[in-house]
mmCIF file of C-alpha atoms in Angstrom:
data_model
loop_
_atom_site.group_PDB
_atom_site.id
_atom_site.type_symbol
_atom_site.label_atom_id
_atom_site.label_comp_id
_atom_site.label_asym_id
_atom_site.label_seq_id
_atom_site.Cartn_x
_atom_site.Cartn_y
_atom_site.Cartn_z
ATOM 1 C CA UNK A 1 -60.437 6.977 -21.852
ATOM 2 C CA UNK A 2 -57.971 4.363 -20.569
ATOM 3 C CA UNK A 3 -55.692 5.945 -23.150
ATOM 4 C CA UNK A 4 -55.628 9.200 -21.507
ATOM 5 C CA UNK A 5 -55.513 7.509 -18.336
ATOM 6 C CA UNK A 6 -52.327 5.917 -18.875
ATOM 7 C CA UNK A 7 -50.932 9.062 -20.416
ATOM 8 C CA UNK A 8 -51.040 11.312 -17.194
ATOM 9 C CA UNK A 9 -51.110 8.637 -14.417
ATOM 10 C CA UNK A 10 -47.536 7.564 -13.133
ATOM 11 C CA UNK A 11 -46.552 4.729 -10.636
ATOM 12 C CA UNK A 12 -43.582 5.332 -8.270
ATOM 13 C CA UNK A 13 -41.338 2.004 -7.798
ATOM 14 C CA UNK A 14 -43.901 0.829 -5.021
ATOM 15 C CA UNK A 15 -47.025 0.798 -7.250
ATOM 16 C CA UNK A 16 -48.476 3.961 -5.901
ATOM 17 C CA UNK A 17 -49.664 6.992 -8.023
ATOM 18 C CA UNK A 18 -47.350 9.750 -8.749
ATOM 19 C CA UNK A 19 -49.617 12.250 -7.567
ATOM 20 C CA UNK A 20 -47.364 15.446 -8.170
ATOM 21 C CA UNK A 21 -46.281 14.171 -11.620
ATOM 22 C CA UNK A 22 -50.110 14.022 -12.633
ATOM 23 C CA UNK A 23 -50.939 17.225 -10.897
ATOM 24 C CA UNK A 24 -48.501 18.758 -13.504
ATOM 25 C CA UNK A 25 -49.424 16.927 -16.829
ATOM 26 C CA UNK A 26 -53.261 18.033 -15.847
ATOM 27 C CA UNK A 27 -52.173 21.599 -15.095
ATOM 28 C CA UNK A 28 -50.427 21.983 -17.978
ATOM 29 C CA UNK A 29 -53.418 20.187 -20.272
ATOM 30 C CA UNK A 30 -55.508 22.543 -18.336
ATOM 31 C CA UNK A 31 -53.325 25.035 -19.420
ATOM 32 C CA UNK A 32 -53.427 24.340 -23.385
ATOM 33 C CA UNK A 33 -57.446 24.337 -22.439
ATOM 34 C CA UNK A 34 -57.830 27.432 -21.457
ATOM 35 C CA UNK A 35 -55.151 29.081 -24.024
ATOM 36 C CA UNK A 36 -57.121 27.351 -26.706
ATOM 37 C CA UNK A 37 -60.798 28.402 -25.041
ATOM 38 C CA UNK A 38 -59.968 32.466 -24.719
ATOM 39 C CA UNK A 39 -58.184 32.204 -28.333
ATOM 40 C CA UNK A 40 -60.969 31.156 -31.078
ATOM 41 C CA UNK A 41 -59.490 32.866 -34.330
ATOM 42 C CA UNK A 42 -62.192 34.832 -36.569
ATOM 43 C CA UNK A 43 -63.818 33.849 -39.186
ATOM 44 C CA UNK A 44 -63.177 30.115 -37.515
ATOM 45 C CA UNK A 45 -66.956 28.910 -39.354
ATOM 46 C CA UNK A 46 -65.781 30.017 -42.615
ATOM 47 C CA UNK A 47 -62.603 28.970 -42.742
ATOM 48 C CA UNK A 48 -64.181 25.239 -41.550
ATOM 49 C CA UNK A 49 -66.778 25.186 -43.266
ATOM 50 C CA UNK A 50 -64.792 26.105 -46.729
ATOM 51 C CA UNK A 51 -63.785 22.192 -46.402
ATOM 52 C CA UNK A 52 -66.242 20.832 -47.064
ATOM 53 C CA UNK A 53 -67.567 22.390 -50.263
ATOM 54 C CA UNK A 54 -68.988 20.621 -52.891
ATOM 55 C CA UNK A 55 -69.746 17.461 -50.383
ATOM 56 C CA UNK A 56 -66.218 17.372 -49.294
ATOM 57 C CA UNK A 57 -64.501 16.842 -52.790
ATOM 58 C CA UNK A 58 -61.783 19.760 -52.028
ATOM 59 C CA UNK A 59 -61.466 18.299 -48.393
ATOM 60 C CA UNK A 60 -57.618 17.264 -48.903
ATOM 61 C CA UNK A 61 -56.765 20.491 -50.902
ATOM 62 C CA UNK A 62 -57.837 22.532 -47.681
ATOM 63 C CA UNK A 63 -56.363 19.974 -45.288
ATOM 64 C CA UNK A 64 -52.572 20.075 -47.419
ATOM 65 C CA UNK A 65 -52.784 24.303 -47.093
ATOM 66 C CA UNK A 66 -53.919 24.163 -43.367
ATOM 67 C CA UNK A 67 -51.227 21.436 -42.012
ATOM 68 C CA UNK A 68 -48.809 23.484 -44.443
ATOM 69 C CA UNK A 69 -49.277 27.005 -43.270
ATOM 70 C CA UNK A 70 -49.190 25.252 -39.663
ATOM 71 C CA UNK A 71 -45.651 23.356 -40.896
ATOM 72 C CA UNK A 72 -44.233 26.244 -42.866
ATOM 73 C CA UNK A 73 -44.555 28.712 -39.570
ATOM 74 C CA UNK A 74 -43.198 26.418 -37.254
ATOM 75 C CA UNK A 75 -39.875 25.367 -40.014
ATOM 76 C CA UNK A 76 -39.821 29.061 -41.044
ATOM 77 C CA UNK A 77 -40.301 31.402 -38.098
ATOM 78 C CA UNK A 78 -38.206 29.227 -35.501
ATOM 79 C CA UNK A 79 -34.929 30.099 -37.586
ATOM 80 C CA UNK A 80 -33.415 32.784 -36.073
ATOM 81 C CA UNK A 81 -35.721 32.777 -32.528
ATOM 82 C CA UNK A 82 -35.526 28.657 -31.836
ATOM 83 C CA UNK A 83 -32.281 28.075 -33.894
ATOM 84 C CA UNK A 84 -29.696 30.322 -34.646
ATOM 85 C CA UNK A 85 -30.834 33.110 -32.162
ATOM 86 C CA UNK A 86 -26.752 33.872 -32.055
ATOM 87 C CA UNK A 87 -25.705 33.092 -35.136
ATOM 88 C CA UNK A 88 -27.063 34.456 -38.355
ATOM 89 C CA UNK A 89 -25.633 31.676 -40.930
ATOM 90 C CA UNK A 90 -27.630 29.168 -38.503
ATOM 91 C CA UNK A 91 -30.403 31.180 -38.603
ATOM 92 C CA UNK A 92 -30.612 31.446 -42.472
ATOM 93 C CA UNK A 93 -29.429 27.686 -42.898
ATOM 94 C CA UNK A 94 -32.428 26.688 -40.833
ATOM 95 C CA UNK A 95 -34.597 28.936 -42.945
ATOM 96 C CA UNK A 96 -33.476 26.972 -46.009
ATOM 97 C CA UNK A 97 -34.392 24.067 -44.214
ATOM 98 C CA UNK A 98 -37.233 25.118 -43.076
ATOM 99 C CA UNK A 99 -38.861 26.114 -46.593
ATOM 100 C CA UNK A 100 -37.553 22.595 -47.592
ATOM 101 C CA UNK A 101 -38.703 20.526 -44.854
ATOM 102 C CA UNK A 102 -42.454 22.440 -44.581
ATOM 103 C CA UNK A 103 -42.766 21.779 -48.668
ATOM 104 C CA UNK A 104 -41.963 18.110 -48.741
ATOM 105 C CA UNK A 105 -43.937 16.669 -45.692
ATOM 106 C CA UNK A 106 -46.806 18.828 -46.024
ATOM 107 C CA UNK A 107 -47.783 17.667 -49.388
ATOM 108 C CA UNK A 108 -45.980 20.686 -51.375
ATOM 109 C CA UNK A 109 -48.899 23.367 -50.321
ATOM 110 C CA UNK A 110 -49.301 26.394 -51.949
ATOM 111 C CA UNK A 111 -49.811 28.186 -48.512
ATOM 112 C CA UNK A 112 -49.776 31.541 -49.787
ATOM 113 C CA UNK A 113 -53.498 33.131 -51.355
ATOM 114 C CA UNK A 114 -51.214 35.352 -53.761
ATOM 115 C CA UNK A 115 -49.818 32.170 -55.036
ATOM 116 C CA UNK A 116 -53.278 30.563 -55.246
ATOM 117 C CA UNK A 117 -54.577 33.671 -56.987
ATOM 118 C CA UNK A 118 -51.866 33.247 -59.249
ATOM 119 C CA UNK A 119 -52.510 29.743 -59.873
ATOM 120 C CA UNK A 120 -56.190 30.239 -60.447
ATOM 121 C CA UNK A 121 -55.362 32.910 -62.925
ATOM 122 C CA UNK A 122 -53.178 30.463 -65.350
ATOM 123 C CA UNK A 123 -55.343 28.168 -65.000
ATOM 124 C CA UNK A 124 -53.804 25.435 -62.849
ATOM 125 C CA UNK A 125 -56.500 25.851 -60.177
ATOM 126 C CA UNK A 126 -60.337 26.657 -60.395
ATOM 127 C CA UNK A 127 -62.267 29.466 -57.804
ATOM 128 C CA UNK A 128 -63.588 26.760 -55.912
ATOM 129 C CA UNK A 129 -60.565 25.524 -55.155
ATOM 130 C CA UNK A 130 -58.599 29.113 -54.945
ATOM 131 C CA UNK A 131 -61.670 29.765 -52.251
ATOM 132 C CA UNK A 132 -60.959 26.589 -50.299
ATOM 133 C CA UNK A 133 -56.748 26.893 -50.069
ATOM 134 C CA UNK A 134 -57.428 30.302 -48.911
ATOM 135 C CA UNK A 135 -59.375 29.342 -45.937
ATOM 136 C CA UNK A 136 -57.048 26.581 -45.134
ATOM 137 C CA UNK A 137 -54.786 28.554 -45.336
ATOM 138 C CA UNK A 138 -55.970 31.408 -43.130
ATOM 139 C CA UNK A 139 -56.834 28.887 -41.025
ATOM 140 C CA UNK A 140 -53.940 27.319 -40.800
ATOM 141 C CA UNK A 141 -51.987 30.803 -39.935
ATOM 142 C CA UNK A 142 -54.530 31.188 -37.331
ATOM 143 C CA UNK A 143 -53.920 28.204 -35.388
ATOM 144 C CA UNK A 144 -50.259 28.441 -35.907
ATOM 145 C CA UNK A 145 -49.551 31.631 -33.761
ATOM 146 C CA UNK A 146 -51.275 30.780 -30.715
ATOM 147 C CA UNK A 147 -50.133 26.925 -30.624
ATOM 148 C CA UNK A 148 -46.859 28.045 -31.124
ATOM 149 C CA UNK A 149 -46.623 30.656 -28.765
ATOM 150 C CA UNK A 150 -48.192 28.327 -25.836
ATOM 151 C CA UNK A 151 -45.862 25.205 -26.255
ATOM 152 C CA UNK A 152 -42.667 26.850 -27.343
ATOM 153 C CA UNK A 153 -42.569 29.777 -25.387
ATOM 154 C CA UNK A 154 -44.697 29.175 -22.502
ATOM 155 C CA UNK A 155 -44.116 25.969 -21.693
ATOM 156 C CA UNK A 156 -40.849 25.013 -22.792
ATOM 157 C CA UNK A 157 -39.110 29.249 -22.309
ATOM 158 C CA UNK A 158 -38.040 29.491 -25.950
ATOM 159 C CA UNK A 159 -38.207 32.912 -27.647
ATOM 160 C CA UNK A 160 -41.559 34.220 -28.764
ATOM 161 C CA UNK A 161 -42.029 33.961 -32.520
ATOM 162 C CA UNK A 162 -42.333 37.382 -34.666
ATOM 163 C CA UNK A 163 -44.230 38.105 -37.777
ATOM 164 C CA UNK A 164 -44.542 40.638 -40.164
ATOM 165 C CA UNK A 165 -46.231 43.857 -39.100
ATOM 166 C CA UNK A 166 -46.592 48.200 -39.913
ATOM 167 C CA UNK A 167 -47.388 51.124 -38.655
ATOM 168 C CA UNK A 168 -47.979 53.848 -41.233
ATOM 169 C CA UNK A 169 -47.811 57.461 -39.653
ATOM 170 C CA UNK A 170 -48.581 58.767 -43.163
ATOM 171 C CA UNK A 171 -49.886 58.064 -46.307
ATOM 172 C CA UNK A 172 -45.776 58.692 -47.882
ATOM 173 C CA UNK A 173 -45.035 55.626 -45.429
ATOM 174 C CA UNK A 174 -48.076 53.119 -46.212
ATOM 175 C CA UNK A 175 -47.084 53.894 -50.470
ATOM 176 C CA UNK A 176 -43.804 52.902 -49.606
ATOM 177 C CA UNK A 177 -44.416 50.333 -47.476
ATOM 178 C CA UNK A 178 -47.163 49.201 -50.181
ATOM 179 C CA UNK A 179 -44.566 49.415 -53.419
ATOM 180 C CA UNK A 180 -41.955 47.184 -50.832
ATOM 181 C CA UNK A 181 -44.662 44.646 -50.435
ATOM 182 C CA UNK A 182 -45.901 44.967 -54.367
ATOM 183 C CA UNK A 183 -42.129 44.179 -55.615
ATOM 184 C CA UNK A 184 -41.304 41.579 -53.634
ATOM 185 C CA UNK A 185 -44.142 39.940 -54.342
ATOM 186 C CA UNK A 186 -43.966 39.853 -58.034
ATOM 187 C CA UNK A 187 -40.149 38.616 -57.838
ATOM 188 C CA UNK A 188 -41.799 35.959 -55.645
ATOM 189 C CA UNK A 189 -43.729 34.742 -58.347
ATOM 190 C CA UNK A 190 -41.088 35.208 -61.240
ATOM 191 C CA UNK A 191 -39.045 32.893 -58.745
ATOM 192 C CA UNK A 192 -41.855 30.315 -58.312
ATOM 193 C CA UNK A 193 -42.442 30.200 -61.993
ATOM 194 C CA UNK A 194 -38.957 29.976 -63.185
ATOM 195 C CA UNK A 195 -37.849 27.003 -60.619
ATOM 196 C CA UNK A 196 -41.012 25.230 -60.873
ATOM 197 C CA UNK A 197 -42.177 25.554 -64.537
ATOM 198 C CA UNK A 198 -38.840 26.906 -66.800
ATOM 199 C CA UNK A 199 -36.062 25.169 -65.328
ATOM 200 C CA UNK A 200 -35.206 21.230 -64.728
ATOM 201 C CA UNK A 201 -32.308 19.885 -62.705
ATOM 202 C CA UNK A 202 -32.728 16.068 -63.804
ATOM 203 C CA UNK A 203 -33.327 13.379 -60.718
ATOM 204 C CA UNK A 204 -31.838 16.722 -58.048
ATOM 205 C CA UNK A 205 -34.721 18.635 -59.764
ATOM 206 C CA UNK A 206 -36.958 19.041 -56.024
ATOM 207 C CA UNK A 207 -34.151 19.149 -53.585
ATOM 208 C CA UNK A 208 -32.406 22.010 -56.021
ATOM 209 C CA UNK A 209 -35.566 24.250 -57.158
ATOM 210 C CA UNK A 210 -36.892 23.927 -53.346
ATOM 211 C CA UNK A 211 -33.037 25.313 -52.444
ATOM 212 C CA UNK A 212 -33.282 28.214 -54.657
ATOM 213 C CA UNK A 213 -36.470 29.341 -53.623
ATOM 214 C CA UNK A 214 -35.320 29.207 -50.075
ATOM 215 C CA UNK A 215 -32.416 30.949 -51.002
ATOM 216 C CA UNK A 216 -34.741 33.395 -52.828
ATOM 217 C CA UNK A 217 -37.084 33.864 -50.310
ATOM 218 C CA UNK A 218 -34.252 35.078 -48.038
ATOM 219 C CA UNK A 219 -32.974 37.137 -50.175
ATOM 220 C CA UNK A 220 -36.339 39.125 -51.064
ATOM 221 C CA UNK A 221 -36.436 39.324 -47.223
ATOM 222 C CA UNK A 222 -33.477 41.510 -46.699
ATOM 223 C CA UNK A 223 -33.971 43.213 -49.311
ATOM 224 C CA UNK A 224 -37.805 44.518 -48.821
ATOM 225 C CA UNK A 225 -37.626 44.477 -45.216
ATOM 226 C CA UNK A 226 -39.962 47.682 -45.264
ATOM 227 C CA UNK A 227 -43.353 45.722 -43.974
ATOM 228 C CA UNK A 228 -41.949 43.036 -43.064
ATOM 229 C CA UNK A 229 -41.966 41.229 -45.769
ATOM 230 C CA UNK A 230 -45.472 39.453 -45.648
ATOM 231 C CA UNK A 231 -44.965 38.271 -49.534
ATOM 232 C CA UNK A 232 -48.148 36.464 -48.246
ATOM 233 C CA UNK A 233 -51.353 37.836 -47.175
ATOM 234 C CA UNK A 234 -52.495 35.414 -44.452
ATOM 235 C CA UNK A 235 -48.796 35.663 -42.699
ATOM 236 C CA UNK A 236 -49.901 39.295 -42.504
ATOM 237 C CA UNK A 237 -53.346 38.939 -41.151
ATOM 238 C CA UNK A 238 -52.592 36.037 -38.859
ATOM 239 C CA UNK A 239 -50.137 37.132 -37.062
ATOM 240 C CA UNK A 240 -51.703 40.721 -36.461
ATOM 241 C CA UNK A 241 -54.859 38.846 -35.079
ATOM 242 C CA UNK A 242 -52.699 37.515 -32.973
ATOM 243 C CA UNK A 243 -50.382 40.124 -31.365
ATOM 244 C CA UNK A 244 -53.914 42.055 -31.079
ATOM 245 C CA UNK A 245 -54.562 39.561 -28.738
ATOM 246 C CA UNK A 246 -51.592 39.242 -26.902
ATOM 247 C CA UNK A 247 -52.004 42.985 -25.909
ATOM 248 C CA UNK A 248 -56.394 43.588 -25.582
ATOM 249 C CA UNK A 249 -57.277 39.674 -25.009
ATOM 250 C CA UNK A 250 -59.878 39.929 -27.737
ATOM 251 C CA UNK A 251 -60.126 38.439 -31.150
ATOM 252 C CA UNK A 252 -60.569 40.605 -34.212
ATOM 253 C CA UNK A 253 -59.657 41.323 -37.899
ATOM 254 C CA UNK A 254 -57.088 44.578 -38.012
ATOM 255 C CA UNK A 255 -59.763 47.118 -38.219
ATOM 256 C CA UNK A 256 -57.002 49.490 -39.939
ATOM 257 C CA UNK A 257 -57.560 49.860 -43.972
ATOM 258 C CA UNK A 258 -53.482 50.278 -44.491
ATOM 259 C CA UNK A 259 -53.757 46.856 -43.258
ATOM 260 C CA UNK A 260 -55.409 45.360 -45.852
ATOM 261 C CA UNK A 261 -53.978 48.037 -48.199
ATOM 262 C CA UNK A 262 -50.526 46.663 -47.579
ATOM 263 C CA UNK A 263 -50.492 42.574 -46.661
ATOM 264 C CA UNK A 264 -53.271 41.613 -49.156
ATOM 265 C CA UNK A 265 -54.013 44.419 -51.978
ATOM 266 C CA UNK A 266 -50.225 44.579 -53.070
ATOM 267 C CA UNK A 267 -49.755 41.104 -52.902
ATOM 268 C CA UNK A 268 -52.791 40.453 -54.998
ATOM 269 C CA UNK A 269 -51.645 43.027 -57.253
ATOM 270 C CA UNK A 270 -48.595 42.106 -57.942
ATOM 271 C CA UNK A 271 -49.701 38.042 -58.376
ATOM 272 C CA UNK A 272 -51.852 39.612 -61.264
ATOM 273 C CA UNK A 273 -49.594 41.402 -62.538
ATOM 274 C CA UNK A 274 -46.445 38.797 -62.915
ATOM 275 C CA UNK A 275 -49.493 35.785 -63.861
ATOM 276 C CA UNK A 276 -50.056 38.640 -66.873
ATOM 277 C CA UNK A 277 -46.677 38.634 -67.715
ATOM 278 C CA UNK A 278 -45.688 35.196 -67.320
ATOM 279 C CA UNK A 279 -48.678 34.547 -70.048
ATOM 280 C CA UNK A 280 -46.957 36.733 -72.188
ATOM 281 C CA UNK A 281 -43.654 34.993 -72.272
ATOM 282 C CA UNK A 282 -45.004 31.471 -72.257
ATOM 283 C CA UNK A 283 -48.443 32.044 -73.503
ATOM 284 C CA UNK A 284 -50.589 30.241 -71.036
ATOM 285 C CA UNK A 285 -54.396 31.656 -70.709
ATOM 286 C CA UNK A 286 -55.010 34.569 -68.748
ATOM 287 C CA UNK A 287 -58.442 33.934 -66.940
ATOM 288 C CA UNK A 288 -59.221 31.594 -69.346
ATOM 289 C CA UNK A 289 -58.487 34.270 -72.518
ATOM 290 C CA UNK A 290 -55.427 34.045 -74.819
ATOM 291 C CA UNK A 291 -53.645 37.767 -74.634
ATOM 292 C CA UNK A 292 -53.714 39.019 -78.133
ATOM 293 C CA UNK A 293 -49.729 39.658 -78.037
ATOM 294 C CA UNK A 294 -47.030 36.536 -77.032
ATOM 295 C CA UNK A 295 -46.116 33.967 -76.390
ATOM 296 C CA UNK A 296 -42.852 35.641 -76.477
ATOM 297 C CA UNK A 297 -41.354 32.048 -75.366
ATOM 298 C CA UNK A 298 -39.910 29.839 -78.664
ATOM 299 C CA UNK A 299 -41.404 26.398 -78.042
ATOM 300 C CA UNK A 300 -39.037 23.326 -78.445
ATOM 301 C CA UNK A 301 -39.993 21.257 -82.019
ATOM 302 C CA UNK A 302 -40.639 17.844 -81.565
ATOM 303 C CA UNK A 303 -37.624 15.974 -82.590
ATOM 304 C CA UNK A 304 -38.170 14.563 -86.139
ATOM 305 C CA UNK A 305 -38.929 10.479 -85.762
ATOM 306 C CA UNK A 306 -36.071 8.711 -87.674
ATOM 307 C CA UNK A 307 -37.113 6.176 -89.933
ATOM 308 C CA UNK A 308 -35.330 3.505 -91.136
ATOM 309 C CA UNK A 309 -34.776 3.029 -95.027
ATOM 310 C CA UNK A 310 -34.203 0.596 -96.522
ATOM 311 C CA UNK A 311 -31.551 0.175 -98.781
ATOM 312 C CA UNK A 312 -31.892 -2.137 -101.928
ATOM 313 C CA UNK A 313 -29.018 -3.511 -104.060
ATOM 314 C CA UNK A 314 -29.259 -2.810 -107.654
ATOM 315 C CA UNK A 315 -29.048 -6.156 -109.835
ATOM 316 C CA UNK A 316 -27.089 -5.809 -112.660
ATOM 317 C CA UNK A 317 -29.937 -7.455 -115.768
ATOM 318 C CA UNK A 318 -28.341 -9.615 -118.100
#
């Protein structure tokens, strides 16, 4: 209490309270309040409660996706509306950055539930823990938009964020916007495996492979810029929960199947389908099952141990 006392009472030079000056910090904490009161993402319960599963053992998984979907947003979405609004090398320099800077402090997060499918398909994650980044995740996507929105726009006048987003007229338009959404996806993953898993850059290894994928990411983004891209399922769904509610007030799942259809079947397809491939070439299970045909990948030999011989000097017998 005397903590948030000292935080929004001010003394003039004479020892009296700033009255104005704490008029304004509580308006604008009565402000964040309200925003945060009239804006209670769905599936809120779930998404908590997913923490704690299994008496809290996947606790820090959850907690790494949800402060890295919150990170990755902020570092990601800002470039081109917060920095670089005039200039589009800034923009795409601070996207770099961005992907760089919302990787390395939050924990290197997955932040992605194509990704995490993808992962629990090879292997490197189980469904428990596949169900629990997801809800972080989504979680984190959910609080992301709003908070955002109030402090950076609101309060301080910056540019409103965008996200991804589609309106199909016809079926010709949600294929296409599917297919756009399906192939950048799987070029996505080819990307994650091949910087994280194929390729080594010696001690530079992070700050290079986290470089490329920004660089990659960007790139997939101009060139599949039919729905958006998403490339990730709860970029899709968060922020259309939230621009519903910047235009009815009320908070809801997209009620619209092409929705779903486009930001979350053709990512998941296409994380299935390049995890199915990528166990091909480097024959990692699939689901726990080794594909009858691959690994079309050569492994490496061990290097033979050298041994040292001996040598003996012949003696001549007399």
């Amino acid at each position: 209490f005397r903590f948030f006392i000292g935080l929004v009472i001010f003394k003039d030079k004479r020892g009296r309270i700033g009255i104005e000056k704490m008029k304004v910090v509580i308006a604008s904490f009565a402000g964040l309040v309200r925003a945060v009161a009239s804006y209670l993402p769905p599936g809120i319960m779930l998404s908590l409660s997913a923490a704690f599963i299994s008496k809290g053992e996947y606790f820090s998984s959850w907690m790494d996706e949800f402060v890295g979907s919150l990170l990755m947003i902020a570092c990601t979405f800002s470039a081109g509306k917060w920095i670089g609004a005039d200039s589009l090398p800034v923009a795409w320099a601070s996207h770099a950055m961005g992907v760089i800077a919302a990787d390395y402090f939050g924990g290197g997060p997955q932040v992605n539930p194509a990704v995490s499918l993808s992962m629990w398909s090879l292997g490197k994650i189980s469904y428990t823990e596949f169900f629990v980044k997801v809800c972080g995740q989504m979680m984190g996507g959910m609080v992301a938009f709003p908070l955002f929105q109030y402090v950076a726009h609101t309060t301080l006048g910056l540019n409103e964020l965008g996200g991804p987003e589609f309106q199909a007229t016809d079926d010709d338009e949600a294929v296409g916007a599917f297919l756009s959404e399906f192939f950048a996806s799987v070029l996505l993953m080819f990307l994650i495996y091949a910087v994280n898993w194929e390729l080594n850059f010696g001690k530079n290894h992070y700050i290079i492979k986290q470089t490329l994928t920004a660089v990659g990411i960007r790139f997939l983004i101009e060139v599949f810029p039919t729905a958006g891209p998403a490339m990730n399922p709860m970029l899709g769904t968060a922020w259309a929960v939230f621009a519903a509610y910047k235009k009815t007030g009320s908070t809801h799942y997209p009620e619209d199947p092409m929705h779903y259809f486009i930001y979350w079947l053709a990512p998941f397809c296409a994380a299935l389908v390049a995890s199915f491939a990528y166990s091909i070439f480097d024959g990692t299970p699939f689901f726990g099952k080794k594909l009858p045909i691959g690994p079309i990948k050569q492994s490496t030999p061990p290097a033979p141990i050298e041994t040292a011989t001996k040598t003996k000097k012949a003696t001549k017998k007399e």
